mmCIF file of C-alpha atoms in Angstrom:
data_model
loop_
_atom_site.group_PDB
_atom_site.id
_atom_site.type_symbol
_atom_site.label_atom_id
_atom_site.label_comp_id
_atom_site.label_asym_id
_atom_site.label_seq_id
_atom_site.Cartn_x
_atom_site.Cartn_y
_atom_site.Cartn_z
ATOM 1 C CA MET A 16 -38.097 -16.907 -47.543
ATOM 2 C CA LYS A 17 -36.170 -18.414 -50.420
ATOM 3 C CA LYS A 18 -38.473 -21.407 -50.671
ATOM 4 C CA LEU A 19 -41.144 -19.118 -52.095
ATOM 5 C CA ILE A 20 -39.040 -17.748 -54.915
ATOM 6 C CA LEU A 21 -40.185 -18.970 -58.314
ATOM 7 C CA PHE A 22 -36.922 -19.537 -60.117
ATOM 8 C CA PRO A 23 -36.550 -18.805 -63.810
ATOM 9 C CA LEU A 24 -37.204 -21.702 -66.138
ATOM 10 C CA ALA A 25 -33.568 -21.861 -67.184
ATOM 11 C CA ILE A 26 -32.659 -23.223 -63.800
ATOM 12 C CA PHE A 27 -35.038 -26.129 -64.206
ATOM 13 C CA LEU A 28 -33.766 -26.836 -67.690
ATOM 14 C CA GLY A 29 -30.220 -27.288 -66.501
ATOM 15 C CA GLY A 30 -30.925 -29.619 -63.719
ATOM 16 C CA CYS A 31 -34.451 -29.228 -62.641
ATOM 17 C CA GLY A 32 -40.744 -28.285 -56.842
ATOM 18 C CA GLY A 33 -43.986 -27.661 -53.302
ATOM 19 C CA GLU A 34 -46.567 -28.562 -50.407
ATOM 20 C CA GLN A 35 -49.400 -29.736 -47.888
ATOM 21 C CA GLY A 36 -50.757 -29.089 -44.405
ATOM 22 C CA GLY A 37 -53.886 -28.746 -42.315
ATOM 23 C CA ASN A 38 -57.084 -26.890 -43.093
ATOM 24 C CA GLY A 39 -58.878 -30.191 -43.537
ATOM 25 C CA ASN A 40 -56.464 -31.755 -46.010
ATOM 26 C CA ASN A 41 -55.967 -35.507 -45.887
ATOM 27 C CA ALA A 42 -52.415 -35.891 -47.179
ATOM 28 C CA ASN A 43 -50.557 -38.797 -45.634
ATOM 29 C CA ALA A 44 -46.781 -38.873 -46.010
ATOM 30 C CA SER A 45 -46.566 -42.504 -44.941
ATOM 31 C CA THR A 46 -48.505 -43.766 -47.973
ATOM 32 C CA GLU A 47 -47.199 -44.185 -51.497
ATOM 33 C CA THR A 48 -49.658 -41.633 -52.891
ATOM 34 C CA LEU A 49 -50.803 -38.279 -51.552
ATOM 35 C CA GLU A 50 -54.476 -37.681 -50.888
ATOM 36 C CA LEU A 51 -54.988 -34.174 -52.221
ATOM 37 C CA LEU A 52 -57.762 -31.637 -52.088
ATOM 38 C CA ASP A 53 -59.421 -30.672 -55.362
ATOM 39 C CA VAL A 54 -58.051 -27.131 -55.418
ATOM 40 C CA ASP A 55 -59.581 -26.569 -58.866
ATOM 41 C CA ASP A 56 -62.989 -26.640 -57.178
ATOM 42 C CA PRO A 57 -63.837 -22.933 -56.562
ATOM 43 C CA LYS A 58 -65.480 -23.669 -53.207
ATOM 44 C CA VAL A 59 -62.542 -25.731 -51.951
ATOM 45 C CA PHE A 60 -60.073 -23.135 -53.183
ATOM 46 C CA ALA A 61 -61.948 -20.307 -51.449
ATOM 47 C CA GLU A 62 -61.903 -22.237 -48.163
ATOM 48 C CA VAL A 63 -58.173 -22.954 -48.493
ATOM 49 C CA LEU A 64 -57.346 -19.317 -49.226
ATOM 50 C CA ALA A 65 -59.491 -18.059 -46.341
ATOM 51 C CA GLY A 66 -57.877 -20.476 -43.889
ATOM 52 C CA SER A 67 -54.263 -19.990 -44.956
ATOM 53 C CA ARG A 68 -51.625 -18.147 -42.913
ATOM 54 C CA ASP A 69 -49.474 -15.269 -44.151
ATOM 55 C CA PHE A 70 -46.025 -16.694 -44.750
ATOM 56 C CA VAL A 71 -44.305 -13.631 -43.289
ATOM 57 C CA LYS A 72 -45.960 -14.352 -39.931
ATOM 58 C CA LEU A 73 -44.239 -17.738 -39.762
ATOM 59 C CA GLU A 74 -40.562 -18.579 -39.354
ATOM 60 C CA LEU A 75 -38.226 -20.761 -41.404
ATOM 61 C CA ARG A 76 -35.467 -22.345 -39.325
ATOM 62 C CA ASN A 77 -32.471 -24.305 -40.487
ATOM 63 C CA VAL A 78 -32.550 -27.666 -38.760
ATOM 64 C CA GLU A 79 -29.750 -30.049 -39.713
ATOM 65 C CA ASP A 80 -29.355 -28.359 -43.119
ATOM 66 C CA GLU A 81 -33.095 -28.529 -43.792
ATOM 67 C CA GLU A 82 -35.464 -25.559 -43.733
ATOM 68 C CA ILE A 83 -38.360 -26.218 -41.363
ATOM 69 C CA LEU A 84 -41.362 -23.901 -40.936
ATOM 70 C CA TYR A 85 -42.436 -22.949 -37.420
ATOM 71 C CA SER A 86 -45.373 -21.126 -35.899
ATOM 72 C CA ARG A 87 -43.910 -18.198 -33.962
ATOM 73 C CA GLU A 88 -46.811 -17.960 -31.526
ATOM 74 C CA LYS A 89 -46.675 -21.611 -30.486
ATOM 75 C CA ASP A 90 -42.976 -22.200 -31.215
ATOM 76 C CA ALA A 91 -44.083 -25.421 -32.883
ATOM 77 C CA LEU A 92 -43.808 -27.110 -36.262
ATOM 78 C CA PHE A 93 -46.332 -25.591 -38.635
ATOM 79 C CA THR A 94 -49.051 -27.657 -40.260
ATOM 80 C CA GLY A 95 -51.449 -25.947 -42.642
ATOM 81 C CA TRP A 96 -51.579 -23.684 -45.679
ATOM 82 C CA THR A 97 -49.381 -20.621 -46.157
ATOM 83 C CA LYS A 98 -49.911 -17.779 -48.588
ATOM 84 C CA VAL A 99 -48.176 -14.837 -50.216
ATOM 85 C CA MET A 100 -50.385 -12.224 -51.877
ATOM 86 C CA PHE A 101 -49.867 -9.660 -54.609
ATOM 87 C CA ASN A 102 -50.579 -6.012 -53.784
ATOM 88 C CA SER A 103 -53.802 -6.519 -55.737
ATOM 89 C CA LYS A 104 -54.854 -8.981 -52.986
ATOM 90 C CA GLN A 105 -54.757 -11.815 -55.492
ATOM 91 C CA PRO A 106 -52.819 -14.938 -54.440
ATOM 92 C CA MET A 107 -49.195 -15.248 -55.551
ATOM 93 C CA VAL A 108 -48.324 -18.515 -53.785
ATOM 94 C CA LEU A 109 -50.218 -21.097 -51.724
ATOM 95 C CA ILE A 110 -48.266 -23.921 -50.090
ATOM 96 C CA GLN A 111 -49.290 -26.788 -47.836
ATOM 97 C CA TYR A 112 -47.106 -27.850 -44.909
ATOM 98 C CA LYS A 113 -47.154 -30.753 -42.501
ATOM 99 C CA ASP A 114 -44.916 -30.831 -39.428
ATOM 100 C CA GLY A 115 -42.851 -27.953 -40.808
ATOM 101 C CA LYS A 116 -42.215 -29.499 -44.223
ATOM 102 C CA GLU A 117 -43.813 -28.867 -47.590
ATOM 103 C CA HIS A 118 -46.304 -31.675 -47.982
ATOM 104 C CA GLY A 119 -49.146 -31.576 -50.489
ATOM 105 C CA HIS A 120 -49.953 -28.758 -52.878
ATOM 106 C CA TYR A 121 -47.735 -25.959 -54.160
ATOM 107 C CA LEU A 122 -49.692 -23.423 -56.226
ATOM 108 C CA ALA A 123 -48.433 -20.189 -57.770
ATOM 109 C CA TRP A 124 -49.832 -17.523 -60.107
ATOM 110 C CA HIS A 125 -48.592 -14.791 -62.381
ATOM 111 C CA GLU A 126 -49.703 -11.278 -61.503
ATOM 112 C CA ASN A 127 -52.194 -11.370 -64.385
ATOM 113 C CA GLY A 128 -54.022 -14.201 -62.608
ATOM 114 C CA LYS A 129 -52.791 -16.995 -64.866
ATOM 115 C CA LYS A 130 -51.523 -20.069 -63.068
ATOM 116 C CA GLU A 131 -47.707 -20.239 -62.968
ATOM 117 C CA ARG A 132 -46.996 -23.485 -61.145
ATOM 118 C CA GLN A 133 -48.776 -26.505 -59.747
ATOM 119 C CA SER A 134 -46.869 -29.289 -58.032
ATOM 120 C CA THR A 135 -46.892 -31.522 -54.986
ATOM 121 C CA HIS A 136 -44.436 -32.462 -52.249
ATOM 122 C CA ARG A 137 -44.197 -35.298 -49.766
ATOM 123 C CA GLU A 138 -42.280 -34.796 -46.523
ATOM 124 C CA GLY A 139 -40.386 -31.864 -48.012
ATOM 125 C CA LYS A 140 -39.470 -33.539 -51.291
ATOM 126 C CA PRO A 141 -41.091 -32.956 -54.685
ATOM 127 C CA HIS A 142 -43.334 -35.916 -55.416
ATOM 128 C CA GLY A 143 -45.811 -36.183 -58.269
ATOM 129 C CA ARG A 144 -46.665 -33.970 -61.230
ATOM 130 C CA TYR A 145 -44.705 -30.719 -61.632
ATOM 131 C CA THR A 146 -46.040 -28.174 -64.139
ATOM 132 C CA ILE A 147 -45.103 -24.577 -64.985
ATOM 133 C CA TRP A 148 -47.024 -22.192 -67.264
ATOM 134 C CA ASN A 149 -46.038 -18.952 -69.000
ATOM 135 C CA ARG A 150 -47.854 -15.674 -68.436
ATOM 136 C CA ASN A 151 -49.878 -16.353 -71.572
ATOM 137 C CA GLY A 152 -51.271 -19.554 -70.070
ATOM 138 C CA LYS A 153 -49.196 -21.891 -72.236
ATOM 139 C CA LYS A 154 -47.455 -24.797 -70.545
ATOM 140 C CA SER A 155 -43.665 -24.311 -70.380
ATOM 141 C CA LEU A 156 -42.460 -27.322 -68.348
ATOM 142 C CA ASP A 157 -44.078 -30.586 -67.322
ATOM 143 C CA GLY A 158 -42.730 -33.699 -65.641
ATOM 144 C CA GLU A 159 -42.909 -36.080 -62.715
ATOM 145 C CA TYR A 160 -40.992 -36.436 -59.455
ATOM 146 C CA SER A 161 -40.757 -39.524 -57.276
ATOM 147 C CA ASP A 162 -39.518 -38.946 -53.738
ATOM 148 C CA GLY A 163 -37.403 -35.969 -54.781
ATOM 149 C CA VAL A 164 -35.930 -37.296 -58.022
ATOM 150 C CA LYS A 165 -37.073 -36.826 -61.602
ATOM 151 C CA THR A 166 -38.617 -39.775 -63.355
ATOM 152 C CA GLY A 167 -39.914 -40.475 -66.848
ATOM 153 C CA ASP A 168 -40.246 -37.861 -69.572
ATOM 154 C CA TRP A 169 -39.850 -34.144 -68.837
ATOM 155 C CA ASN A 170 -41.135 -31.866 -71.587
ATOM 156 C CA ALA A 171 -40.375 -28.172 -72.122
ATOM 157 C CA PHE A 172 -42.159 -25.825 -74.523
ATOM 158 C CA TYR A 173 -41.549 -22.516 -76.240
ATOM 159 C CA VAL A 174 -43.764 -19.513 -75.454
ATOM 160 C CA ASP A 175 -46.137 -20.403 -78.282
ATOM 161 C CA GLY A 176 -46.585 -23.934 -76.934
ATOM 162 C CA SER A 177 -44.408 -25.721 -79.491
ATOM 163 C CA LYS A 178 -41.995 -28.428 -78.304
ATOM 164 C CA LYS A 179 -38.601 -27.277 -77.014
ATOM 165 C CA PHE A 180 -37.099 -30.468 -75.611
ATOM 166 C CA ARG A 181 -37.833 -33.788 -73.981
ATOM 167 C CA GLN A 182 -35.565 -35.240 -71.294
ATOM 168 C CA THR A 183 -35.942 -38.793 -69.996
ATOM 169 C CA PHE A 184 -34.961 -39.805 -66.464
ATOM 170 C CA GLN A 185 -34.593 -43.209 -64.855
ATOM 171 C CA ASP A 186 -34.164 -43.302 -61.076
ATOM 172 C CA GLY A 187 -33.104 -39.657 -61.204
ATOM 173 C CA ASN A 188 -30.493 -40.227 -63.887
ATOM 174 C CA PHE A 189 -30.682 -38.184 -67.098
ATOM 175 C CA THR A 190 -30.595 -40.859 -69.807
ATOM 176 C CA ASP A 191 -32.028 -39.587 -73.106
ATOM 177 C CA ALA A 192 -32.969 -36.297 -74.780
ATOM 178 C CA ILE A 193 -34.400 -34.709 -77.905
ATOM 179 C CA SER A 194 -34.547 -30.970 -78.613
ATOM 180 C CA TRP A 195 -36.288 -28.895 -81.266
ATOM 181 C CA LYS A 196 -35.859 -25.485 -82.822
ATOM 182 C CA PRO A 197 -38.788 -23.043 -82.485
ATOM 183 C CA ASP A 198 -39.852 -23.775 -86.075
ATOM 184 C CA GLY A 199 -40.320 -27.449 -85.200
ATOM 185 C CA GLU A 200 -37.120 -28.711 -86.798
ATOM 186 C CA LYS A 201 -35.381 -31.384 -84.762
ATOM 187 C CA CYS A 202 -32.092 -30.046 -83.404
ATOM 188 C CA PRO A 203 -29.287 -31.218 -85.722
ATOM 189 C CA VAL A 204 -26.682 -30.847 -82.955
ATOM 190 C CA THR A 205 -28.294 -32.761 -80.100
ATOM 191 C CA ASN A 206 -27.206 -36.386 -80.125
ATOM 192 C CA PHE A 207 -27.873 -37.783 -76.686
ATOM 193 C CA ALA A 208 -28.596 -41.332 -75.506
ATOM 194 C CA ASN A 209 -27.858 -43.459 -72.454
ATOM 195 C CA GLY A 210 -26.572 -40.411 -70.558
ATOM 196 C CA GLU A 211 -23.918 -39.572 -73.140
ATOM 197 C CA GLY A 212 -23.576 -37.084 -75.980
ATOM 198 C CA VAL A 213 -24.116 -33.505 -77.090
ATOM 199 C CA TRP A 214 -27.018 -31.306 -75.968
ATOM 200 C CA ALA A 215 -28.178 -27.959 -77.390
ATOM 201 C CA THR A 216 -31.148 -25.646 -76.801
ATOM 202 C CA TYR A 217 -32.462 -22.538 -78.577
ATOM 203 C CA HIS A 218 -33.912 -19.138 -77.809
ATOM 204 C CA GLN A 219 -37.461 -18.343 -78.885
ATOM 205 C CA ASN A 220 -36.143 -16.489 -81.966
ATOM 206 C CA GLY A 221 -34.209 -19.534 -83.163
ATOM 207 C CA GLU A 222 -30.734 -18.469 -82.045
ATOM 208 C CA LYS A 223 -28.808 -21.152 -80.190
ATOM 209 C CA ALA A 224 -28.908 -20.696 -76.401
ATOM 210 C CA GLU A 225 -26.585 -23.369 -75.057
ATOM 211 C CA GLU A 226 -24.439 -26.287 -76.181
ATOM 212 C CA GLY A 227 -22.191 -28.818 -74.484
ATOM 213 C CA SER A 228 -21.567 -32.460 -73.685
ATOM 214 C CA TYR A 229 -22.771 -34.952 -71.099
ATOM 215 C CA ALA A 230 -21.037 -37.979 -69.623
ATOM 216 C CA TYR A 231 -22.854 -40.452 -67.376
ATOM 217 C CA GLY A 232 -25.877 -38.110 -67.375
ATOM 218 C CA LYS A 233 -23.924 -35.095 -66.092
ATOM 219 C CA ARG A 234 -22.512 -32.021 -67.806
ATOM 220 C CA GLU A 235 -18.878 -32.498 -68.677
ATOM 221 C CA GLY A 236 -16.211 -30.456 -70.432
ATOM 222 C CA LEU A 237 -16.527 -27.146 -72.265
ATOM 223 C CA TRP A 238 -19.984 -25.503 -72.500
ATOM 224 C CA TYR A 239 -21.067 -22.437 -74.466
ATOM 225 C CA ARG A 240 -23.987 -20.045 -73.975
ATOM 226 C CA TRP A 241 -25.281 -17.340 -76.324
ATOM 227 C CA HIS A 242 -27.445 -14.220 -76.093
ATOM 228 C CA ASP A 243 -30.592 -14.184 -78.218
ATOM 229 C CA ASN A 244 -28.808 -11.897 -80.708
ATOM 230 C CA GLY A 245 -26.299 -14.658 -81.486
ATOM 231 C CA GLN A 246 -23.413 -13.205 -79.488
ATOM 232 C CA LYS A 247 -21.676 -15.512 -77.023
ATOM 233 C CA SER A 248 -22.730 -14.879 -73.413
ATOM 234 C CA ALA A 249 -20.539 -17.347 -71.499
ATOM 235 C CA GLU A 250 -18.123 -20.247 -71.794
ATOM 236 C CA GLY A 251 -16.525 -22.532 -69.260
ATOM 237 C CA ASN A 252 -16.074 -26.081 -68.070
ATOM 238 C CA TYR A 253 -18.147 -28.568 -66.138
ATOM 239 C CA LEU A 254 -16.682 -31.426 -64.142
ATOM 240 C CA ASN A 255 -18.994 -34.203 -62.986
ATOM 241 C CA GLY A 256 -22.030 -31.959 -63.516
ATOM 242 C CA LYS A 257 -20.670 -28.894 -61.703
ATOM 243 C CA GLN A 258 -19.076 -25.687 -62.953
ATOM 244 C CA ASN A 259 -15.335 -25.908 -62.529
ATOM 245 C CA GLY A 260 -12.500 -23.498 -63.288
ATOM 246 C CA LEU A 261 -12.725 -20.141 -65.041
ATOM 247 C CA TRP A 262 -15.970 -19.025 -66.685
ATOM 248 C CA ASN A 263 -15.820 -16.078 -69.085
ATOM 249 C CA GLU A 264 -18.882 -13.859 -69.508
ATOM 250 C CA TYR A 265 -19.644 -11.541 -72.444
ATOM 251 C CA ASP A 266 -22.078 -8.670 -72.979
ATOM 252 C CA ARG A 267 -24.597 -8.538 -75.819
ATOM 253 C CA GLU A 268 -21.985 -7.018 -78.124
ATOM 254 C CA GLY A 269 -19.644 -9.950 -77.498
ATOM 255 C CA THR A 270 -17.210 -7.982 -75.338
ATOM 256 C CA PRO A 271 -15.740 -9.867 -72.343
ATOM 257 C CA TYR A 272 -16.767 -8.194 -69.091
ATOM 258 C CA ASN A 273 -16.447 -10.722 -66.285
ATOM 259 C CA ILE A 274 -14.518 -13.819 -65.220
ATOM 260 C CA LYS A 275 -15.749 -16.174 -62.506
ATOM 261 C CA ASN A 276 -13.830 -19.008 -60.903
ATOM 262 C CA PHE A 277 -15.556 -22.164 -59.672
ATOM 263 C CA ILE A 278 -14.415 -25.187 -57.710
ATOM 264 C CA ASP A 279 -16.823 -28.115 -57.551
ATOM 265 C CA GLY A 280 -19.760 -25.843 -58.437
ATOM 266 C CA GLU A 281 -18.999 -23.214 -55.812
ATOM 267 C CA ARG A 282 -17.830 -19.751 -56.824
ATOM 268 C CA VAL A 283 -14.408 -18.896 -55.452
ATOM 269 C CA ASP A 284 -13.763 -15.317 -54.349
ATOM 270 C CA GLU A 285 -10.729 -13.799 -56.020
#
């Protein structure tokens, strides 16, 4: 069920979505654009929710390293809407599938009823606008996918809605970036253009969160991370965009408490 997990924003920041299926939807994976239902229309939304299937009653299977959704009763590829509900009976996630793959809408909500995510997929790949909101209803991340790769400007925001950073992608390659402190000051450390340079981000309280270098649009060399109290939280190396070698972790008092070893982005058991 890992496809339904809404990952923390930090994961999207470092690298950086879901949907379609039956119930009357007209999405067509063979066309350049998706034909999508107006899920903001209360009547349409009510019909989608009523006709959706509980995700736990379906089955995800790994087929050639790709997760495909099946109907258990028919032992067939699933086409339609799936849902996961909060205990309050309010929707947590609604996803469209076609022939076992996410194709169309991916919608998610916070438990307070505020929208958390709205995005679209085509044949299992993120395609189109991808937006995430905080629990307070403020936008936290917004960008565009094209056939599974990021394109154009991706903008992130602090909890109060102020600008956090802008990343620019061309054909999936990270080419340019600007970041801001929570008070609106342009980051004096970030100096990034044409896929090269230094990148830094900040916590909501203004303390630095992360800093390191990029080469050819990928993380490279020594990177540092800090807790929101200013104490270092981790340091280690990247090689060609993947964690590599020993990574040291520190608690909020700055005391070392863990060492992890990575090879080509994969953690190595000691």
